[in-house]
Amino acid sequence: MSEALKIIQDPTLTYKQELLALARLGESTDDTLRYSDAYYEAKRKGALCDLNEGVMPYRPRYICPDYELLFQKGCKFLALDPPRDLLEAVNVLEIFYCHVPSITSFPVYLGDLDKLLEPFVIKEDRAYAKKVLGLFLRNIDRVQTDSFVHADIGPEDSVTGRLLLELTEEMQLAVPNITLKYDPERTSEDFALACVRCMLKTAKPSFANHRMFVREWGERYAIASCYNGLNIAGGGYTLPRMRLYECALDAKSPEDFLQRELPRHIDLQLEYMDKRVKFIVEQSSFFKTNFLVTEGFVKQENFTGMFGVVGLAECCNYLLGIEDKKKGFGMNKEATALGVRIMDAIDARVRAHEAPYCEAYGHRYRLHAQVGIDTDGMDDAPGTRIPIGAEPTMLEQLEVNEIFHPYFPTGTGDIFKFEETWAKTPEAVLPIIQASLERGLRYFSGYLENNDVVRVTGYLVKKSEIEKLRAKKQSLNNVTVFGMGAQDGGHALDRRIQKHA
Amino acid sequence: MPWTAASRSMLKAPVNRIIPFSNVDGPGNRTAVFFQGCPFNCLYCHNPETIHLCQSCGACVKTCPAGALTLGGDGAVHWDSAACVQCDTCIRTCPHDASPKVRWMTVEELMTELRRSMPYIRGISTSGGECTLQNEFLIELFTEVRKLGKTCLIDSNGSFDFEKDPRVLRVSEGVMLDVKAVEKRWSDQLISHPRDTVLKNLDYLLKVGKLYEVRTVILPDRDRENEETVRYVAAHIGDGCFYKIIRYRPFGVRERWQKLLGEFETDRDYAERYAQLARDLGAKKAYVV
């Protein structure tokens, strides 16, 4: 049976999912972009992975439009005037979102919604504003049907922020993903506690280390897709990843890995990124003709390439001959120290590489701890995480995260699953997050064990939607199928539960 | 005086377990330290392996599947925490309601572990077993913890006479006191220990402002016993402290006592009735967990 026929006969795909799968298939028929034999060999071995980005990039992977500009000037191409009230504002956004491309074809960044909408919300009666925002969220959930769609709030408290939290809790939707930009000096204790309460019950918002992101990106940064730090009015061209465990398989020792196999694979991934970035900028029409570019909603120089890694834990354990992962990376000082040496080496080599078309970042790519994909199985844990099933206490897990999170300006994070009693004590959860962010944690996610909406590796799915797919029914959300794969292959929903005793 | 410092560092206490993050042992996130040894022997004890100290009988050495336990030349059972797989076979084997996984720690050794969790917590809570058996140790420990700006709470069964020796209260924010039973015959049967000091502590701690909370376990279908205890506590504490009504859960309870007390947890609605009763009697801060 042909690939196309398989797609159009698959009972679990919605019409739109079929369309996207067919587009991907069509894209794969071209071979304009070629890489070195060594690259293809590393890819074949699973040491390098292109995350199925497609062989012919016709848009950057992640795009973070400048929505403030949209509200100031409107959009000529879409014939939208600047909004004058709340109803117009959400209408403008809903229309605009449908024209923001990405790797998933859905907008991965919806804007800092509280800041954007607050001037309109405070002019309205609270109940009316809540009604409008509720319909706005419903529109996003049913139209932008992909859990990598992401909205930001904070750091300051606001009426809009509060309403979005209330609605998130009431509506229990998987889309959009939400991040609170947390800054201890700007986020009030009360608002942070409201976010903790909402996070435990709905798996969102996550907490981003605002001060850390601002140091790296400046104030105008976005958290997009899973947990990706990027520039507003910019984005990420491409995100391939080194699968570090597979990269290590031919190394004779940790030293051999550090001196030979690691740099070799880093260079191959850089070759892939350089070619792709040049193609997107020079060959594809996006940066020449797309209205987002021509009207200034994004600027090419604000984009960067995201250099991804996964499987640091398994890589270190393999190189040190550690078979029991419960006694390996994260719990074992030697393995963790090797992890630091490996990350230092990756960081230094990527920094030394002059990257094309990354003007805003000193012509450099930025590191990303990739969150894993459904087909990774148990060989490569997301980014630098301790593998599921081997997690130590939350304290020890945070300590390890605090070491590795600073390496990744384009994103990393960890997820903690809490037992029910923690929902009643948000005041016990907040200081854990606060202290860890202060000590180097970049991004914290949590959820309660019995939620329907749960965080898989970085994105959200509904457990009830996974059950639909298992019953060979369709799920509106494109990402549910990844959640099922990660649950089956990576046991992603079985992470250690934080009990009370 | 140098010998004082020396004697300080020598003081050791048997630590059963340290839980770095706990949300149910007092306000905020806290580190809970569980000491080994308890003068009570409560029928519903859910961690009976903390009641006695190891008798060095060596029964657990034979059953340990990981080879983590050895009988040393000193006649004592030694535990290798690195080899241990935490299967708890030793605890099921032990005929003495004890555990071989106990560490005798100095205050400084314990502080070294506690310092790691300090940035994330509001304070520590000591529990057990019965932590007040280690009164001198607690005084030193709390003094050190308070230097770091953190709070110290005592989880106690009330067997220690705080009025007679209030020193530990001076370095502690207060006590979370178990009042398990009030009526004498029922209490004797339930806790195997006189309850007079417990009731005396209830009044004393309240009077000196060091009672953080009282806890009572509500057993399934024991209307009379439950009601007597709740009425007594509620009438005494008023809104002076929290009153935590705990549902009995059979998890961890020794089998023979599960048969007597119940193999199912106390129904939430049933427990809520007692919380309501307590509130009606003036204990405004009564709630069920």
CSV table of N, CA and C in Angstrom, one decimal, chain B residues 79-180:
chain,number,residue,atom,x,y,z
B,79,TRP,N,24.0,-1.9,58.3
B,79,TRP,CA,23.2,-1.7,57.1
B,79,TRP,C,24.1,-0.9,56.1
B,80,ASP,N,24.2,-1.5,54.9
B,80,ASP,CA,24.9,-0.8,53.8
B,80,ASP,C,23.9,-0.1,52.9
B,81,SER,N,23.8,1.2,53.1
B,81,SER,CA,22.7,1.9,52.4
B,81,SER,C,22.9,1.9,50.9
B,82,ALA,N,24.1,1.8,50.4
B,82,ALA,CA,24.4,1.8,49.0
B,82,ALA,C,23.9,0.5,48.3
B,83,ALA,N,24.0,-0.6,49.1
B,83,ALA,CA,23.6,-1.9,48.5
B,83,ALA,C,22.1,-2.1,48.6
B,84,CYS,N,21.5,-1.4,49.6
B,84,CYS,CA,20.1,-1.6,49.9
B,84,CYS,C,19.2,-1.3,48.7
B,85,VAL,N,18.2,-2.1,48.4
B,85,VAL,CA,17.3,-1.8,47.3
B,85,VAL,C,15.9,-1.3,47.8
B,86,GLN,N,15.8,-1.1,49.1
B,86,GLN,CA,14.6,-0.5,49.7
B,86,GLN,C,13.4,-1.4,49.5
B,87,CYS,N,13.6,-2.7,49.6
B,87,CYS,CA,12.5,-3.6,49.4
B,87,CYS,C,11.7,-3.8,50.7
B,88,ASP,N,12.3,-3.4,51.8
B,88,ASP,CA,11.6,-3.5,53.1
B,88,ASP,C,11.4,-5.0,53.6
B,89,THR,N,12.1,-5.9,53.0
B,89,THR,CA,12.0,-7.3,53.5
B,89,THR,C,12.4,-7.4,55.0
B,90,CYS,N,13.5,-6.6,55.3
B,90,CYS,CA,14.0,-6.6,56.7
B,90,CYS,C,12.9,-6.2,57.7
B,91,ILE,N,12.1,-5.2,57.3
B,91,ILE,CA,11.1,-4.7,58.2
B,91,ILE,C,10.0,-5.7,58.3
B,92,ARG,N,9.7,-6.5,57.3
B,92,ARG,CA,8.7,-7.5,57.4
B,92,ARG,C,9.2,-8.7,58.2
B,93,THR,N,10.5,-8.9,58.1
B,93,THR,CA,11.1,-10.0,58.9
B,93,THR,C,11.2,-9.8,60.4
B,94,CYS,N,11.5,-8.5,60.7
B,94,CYS,CA,11.8,-8.2,62.1
B,94,CYS,C,10.8,-8.6,63.1
B,95,PRO,N,11.1,-9.5,64.1
B,95,PRO,CA,10.1,-9.9,65.1
B,95,PRO,C,10.0,-8.9,66.2
B,96,HIS,N,10.7,-7.8,66.2
B,96,HIS,CA,10.7,-6.9,67.3
B,96,HIS,C,10.2,-5.5,67.0
B,97,ASP,N,9.5,-5.3,65.9
B,97,ASP,CA,9.0,-4.0,65.5
B,97,ASP,C,10.1,-3.0,65.5
B,98,ALA,N,11.2,-3.4,64.9
B,98,ALA,CA,12.4,-2.5,64.7
B,98,ALA,C,12.8,-2.4,63.3
B,99,SER,N,13.9,-1.7,63.0
B,99,SER,CA,14.4,-1.6,61.7
B,99,SER,C,16.0,-1.6,61.8
B,100,PRO,N,16.6,-2.4,60.9
B,100,PRO,CA,18.1,-2.3,60.8
B,100,PRO,C,18.6,-1.1,60.1
B,101,LYS,N,17.6,-0.3,59.4
B,101,LYS,CA,18.1,0.8,58.6
B,101,LYS,C,18.0,2.1,59.4
B,102,VAL,N,18.6,2.1,60.6
B,102,VAL,CA,18.6,3.2,61.4
B,102,VAL,C,20.0,3.8,61.5
B,103,ARG,N,20.2,5.1,61.4
B,103,ARG,CA,21.5,5.7,61.4
B,103,ARG,C,21.6,6.4,62.7
B,104,TRP,N,22.7,6.1,63.5
B,104,TRP,CA,23.0,6.9,64.7
B,104,TRP,C,23.8,8.1,64.2
B,105,MET,N,23.1,9.3,64.3
B,105,MET,CA,23.7,10.5,63.8
B,105,MET,C,24.0,11.5,64.8
B,106,THR,N,25.1,12.3,64.6
B,106,THR,CA,25.4,13.4,65.5
B,106,THR,C,24.6,14.6,64.9
B,107,VAL,N,24.4,15.6,65.7
B,107,VAL,CA,23.7,16.8,65.3
B,107,VAL,C,24.4,17.4,64.0
B,108,GLU,N,25.7,17.4,64.0
B,108,GLU,CA,26.4,17.9,62.8
B,108,GLU,C,26.1,17.1,61.6
B,109,GLU,N,26.2,15.8,61.8
B,109,GLU,CA,25.9,14.9,60.6
B,109,GLU,C,24.5,15.1,60.1
B,110,LEU,N,23.5,15.2,61.0
B,110,LEU,CA,22.2,15.5,60.6
B,110,LEU,C,22.0,16.8,59.9
B,111,MET,N,22.7,17.8,60.4
B,111,MET,CA,22.7,19.2,59.9
B,111,MET,C,23.3,19.2,58.4
B,112,THR,N,24.3,18.4,58.2
B,112,THR,CA,24.9,18.3,56.9
B,112,THR,C,23.8,17.9,55.9
B,113,GLU,N,23.0,16.9,56.2
B,113,GLU,CA,21.9,16.5,55.3
B,113,GLU,C,20.8,17.6,55.2
B,114,LEU,N,20.5,18.2,56.4
B,114,LEU,CA,19.4,19.1,56.3
B,114,LEU,C,19.8,20.4,55.6
B,115,ARG,N,21.0,20.8,55.6
B,115,ARG,CA,21.4,22.0,54.9
B,115,ARG,C,21.1,22.0,53.4
B,116,ARG,N,21.1,20.8,52.8
B,116,ARG,CA,20.7,20.7,51.4
B,116,ARG,C,19.3,21.1,51.1
B,117,SER,N,18.4,20.8,52.0
B,117,SER,CA,17.0,21.1,51.7
B,117,SER,C,16.6,22.5,52.3
B,118,MET,N,17.5,23.1,53.1
B,118,MET,CA,17.1,24.4,53.7
B,118,MET,C,16.6,25.5,52.7
B,119,PRO,N,17.2,25.7,51.6
B,119,PRO,CA,16.7,26.8,50.7
B,119,PRO,C,15.2,26.6,50.3
B,120,TYR,N,14.8,25.3,50.3
B,120,TYR,CA,13.4,25.1,49.7
B,120,TYR,C,12.4,25.0,50.8
B,121,ILE,N,12.7,25.0,52.1
B,121,ILE,CA,11.8,24.7,53.1
B,121,ILE,C,11.6,25.9,54.1
B,122,ARG,N,10.4,25.8,54.8
B,122,ARG,CA,10.2,26.9,55.8
B,122,ARG,C,10.8,26.4,57.1
B,123,GLY,N,10.9,25.1,57.3
B,123,GLY,CA,11.4,24.7,58.6
B,123,GLY,C,11.5,23.1,58.6
B,124,ILE,N,11.8,22.6,59.8
B,124,ILE,CA,11.8,21.2,60.0
B,124,ILE,C,10.8,20.8,61.0
B,125,SER,N,10.4,19.5,60.9
B,125,SER,CA,9.5,18.9,61.9
B,125,SER,C,10.1,17.6,62.3
B,126,THR,N,10.2,17.4,63.6
B,126,THR,CA,10.7,16.1,64.0
B,126,THR,C,9.6,15.2,64.5
B,127,SER,N,9.7,13.9,64.1
B,127,SER,CA,8.7,13.0,64.4
B,127,SER,C,9.3,11.6,64.7
B,128,GLY,N,8.5,10.6,64.6
B,128,GLY,CA,9.1,9.3,65.0
B,128,GLY,C,8.3,8.1,64.5
B,129,GLY,N,8.4,7.0,65.3
B,129,GLY,CA,8.8,7.0,66.7
B,129,GLY,C,8.4,8.2,67.5
B,130,GLU,N,9.1,8.4,68.5
B,130,GLU,CA,8.8,9.6,69.4
B,130,GLU,C,10.0,10.4,69.5
B,131,CYS,N,10.0,11.6,68.9
B,131,CYS,CA,11.2,12.4,68.9
B,131,CYS,C,11.7,12.9,70.2
B,132,THR,N,10.7,13.1,71.1
B,132,THR,CA,11.0,13.7,72.4
B,132,THR,C,11.9,12.8,73.3
B,133,LEU,N,12.0,11.5,72.9
B,133,LEU,CA,12.9,10.6,73.6
B,133,LEU,C,14.3,11.1,73.4
B,134,GLN,N,14.5,12.0,72.4
B,134,GLN,CA,15.9,12.5,72.1
B,134,GLN,C,15.9,14.0,72.5
B,135,ASN,N,15.3,14.3,73.6
B,135,ASN,CA,15.2,15.7,74.1
B,135,ASN,C,16.5,16.5,74.0
B,136,GLU,N,17.6,16.0,74.5
B,136,GLU,CA,18.8,16.8,74.5
B,136,GLU,C,19.3,17.0,73.1
B,137,PHE,N,19.2,16.0,72.3
B,137,PHE,CA,19.5,16.1,70.9
B,137,PHE,C,18.7,17.2,70.1
B,138,LEU,N,17.4,17.1,70.4
B,138,LEU,CA,16.5,18.1,69.8
B,138,LEU,C,16.9,19.5,70.1
B,139,ILE,N,17.2,19.7,71.4
B,139,ILE,CA,17.6,21.1,71.8
B,139,ILE,C,18.7,21.6,71.0
B,140,GLU,N,19.7,20.8,70.8
B,140,GLU,CA,20.9,21.2,70.0
B,140,GLU,C,20.6,21.3,68.6
B,141,LEU,N,19.8,20.4,68.1
B,141,LEU,CA,19.4,20.4,66.6
B,141,LEU,C,18.7,21.7,66.3
B,142,PHE,N,17.6,22.0,67.1
B,142,PHE,CA,16.8,23.1,66.9
B,142,PHE,C,17.6,24.4,67.0
B,143,THR,N,18.5,24.5,67.9
B,143,THR,CA,19.3,25.7,68.0
B,143,THR,C,20.1,25.9,66.7
B,144,GLU,N,20.6,24.9,66.1
B,144,GLU,CA,21.4,25.0,64.9
B,144,GLU,C,20.5,25.4,63.7
B,145,VAL,N,19.3,24.7,63.7
B,145,VAL,CA,18.4,25.0,62.6
B,145,VAL,C,17.9,26.5,62.6
B,146,ARG,N,17.6,27.0,63.8
B,146,ARG,CA,17.1,28.3,64.0
B,146,ARG,C,18.2,29.4,63.6
B,147,LYS,N,19.4,29.0,63.7
B,147,LYS,CA,20.5,29.9,63.3
B,147,LYS,C,20.4,30.2,61.8
B,148,LEU,N,19.8,29.3,61.1
B,148,LEU,CA,19.6,29.4,59.6
B,148,LEU,C,18.3,30.1,59.3
B,149,GLY,N,17.6,30.5,60.3
B,149,GLY,CA,16.3,31.3,60.1
B,149,GLY,C,15.2,30.4,59.8
B,150,LYS,N,15.2,29.1,60.1
B,150,LYS,CA,14.1,28.2,59.8
B,150,LYS,C,13.4,27.8,61.1
B,151,THR,N,12.2,27.4,61.0
B,151,THR,CA,11.4,27.0,62.2
B,151,THR,C,11.5,25.5,62.5
B,152,CYS,N,11.2,25.2,63.8
B,152,CYS,CA,11.2,23.8,64.2
B,152,CYS,C,9.9,23.4,64.9
B,153,LEU,N,9.3,22.4,64.4
B,153,LEU,CA,8.1,21.9,65.1
B,153,LEU,C,8.3,20.5,65.6
B,154,ILE,N,7.6,20.2,66.7
B,154,ILE,CA,7.8,18.8,67.3
B,154,ILE,C,6.5,18.1,67.1
B,155,ASP,N,6.6,16.9,66.4
B,155,ASP,CA,5.4,16.0,66.3
B,155,ASP,C,5.6,15.0,67.4
B,156,SER,N,4.6,15.0,68.4
B,156,SER,CA,4.8,14.2,69.6
B,156,SER,C,3.5,13.5,70.0
B,157,ASN,N,3.7,12.3,70.6
B,157,ASN,CA,2.6,11.6,71.1
B,157,ASN,C,2.2,12.1,72.5
B,158,GLY,N,3.0,13.0,73.0
B,158,GLY,CA,2.6,13.6,74.3
B,158,GLY,C,3.1,12.9,75.5
B,159,SER,N,4.0,12.0,75.4
B,159,SER,CA,4.5,11.2,76.5
B,159,SER,C,5.5,12.0,77.3
B,160,PHE,N,6.1,13.0,76.7
B,160,PHE,CA,7.1,13.8,77.4
B,160,PHE,C,6.5,14.9,78.1
B,161,ASP,N,6.9,15.1,79.4
B,161,ASP,CA,6.3,16.1,80.2
B,161,ASP,C,6.9,17.5,79.9
B,162,PHE,N,6.3,18.3,79.1
B,162,PHE,CA,6.9,19.5,78.6
B,162,PHE,C,6.9,20.6,79.8
B,163,GLU,N,6.0,20.4,80.7
B,163,GLU,CA,6.0,21.4,81.8
B,163,GLU,C,7.2,21.2,82.7
B,164,LYS,N,7.5,19.9,82.9
B,164,LYS,CA,8.6,19.6,83.8
B,164,LYS,C,9.9,20.0,83.2
B,165,ASP,N,10.1,19.9,81.9
B,165,ASP,CA,11.3,20.3,81.2
B,165,ASP,C,11.0,21.1,79.9
B,166,PRO,N,10.8,22.4,80.1
B,166,PRO,CA,10.3,23.1,78.9
B,166,PRO,C,11.4,23.6,78.0
B,167,ARG,N,12.7,23.2,78.2
B,167,ARG,CA,13.8,23.8,77.5
B,167,ARG,C,13.6,23.6,75.9
B,168,VAL,N,13.1,22.5,75.5
B,168,VAL,CA,13.0,22.3,74.0
B,168,VAL,C,12.0,23.2,73.4
B,169,LEU,N,11.0,23.6,74.2
B,169,LEU,CA,10.0,24.5,73.7
B,169,LEU,C,10.6,25.9,73.4
B,170,ARG,N,11.6,26.3,74.2
B,170,ARG,CA,12.2,27.6,74.0
B,170,ARG,C,12.9,27.7,72.6
B,171,VAL,N,13.2,26.6,72.0
B,171,VAL,CA,13.9,26.6,70.7
B,171,VAL,C,13.0,26.1,69.6
B,172,SER,N,11.7,26.0,69.9
B,172,SER,CA,10.8,25.4,69.0
B,172,SER,C,9.5,26.3,68.8
B,173,GLU,N,8.9,26.3,67.6
B,173,GLU,CA,7.7,27.1,67.4
B,173,GLU,C,6.5,26.4,68.0
B,174,GLY,N,6.6,25.1,68.3
B,174,GLY,CA,5.5,24.5,68.9
B,174,GLY,C,5.4,23.0,68.6
B,175,VAL,N,4.3,22.4,69.1
B,175,VAL,CA,4.1,21.0,69.1
B,175,VAL,C,2.8,20.6,68.3
B,176,MET,N,3.0,19.5,67.6
B,176,MET,CA,1.8,18.9,66.9
B,176,MET,C,1.5,17.7,67.8
B,177,LEU,N,0.5,17.7,68.5
B,177,LEU,CA,0.2,16.7,69.6
B,177,LEU,C,-0.8,15.7,69.2
B,178,ASP,N,-0.5,14.5,69.3
B,178,ASP,CA,-1.5,13.4,69.1
B,178,ASP,C,-2.3,13.2,70.4
B,179,VAL,N,-3.6,13.4,70.3
B,179,VAL,CA,-4.5,12.9,71.4
B,179,VAL,C,-5.3,11.8,70.8
B,180,LYS,N,-4.9,10.6,71.1
B,180,LYS,CA,-5.4,9.4,70.4
B,180,LYS,C,-6.7,8.9,71.1
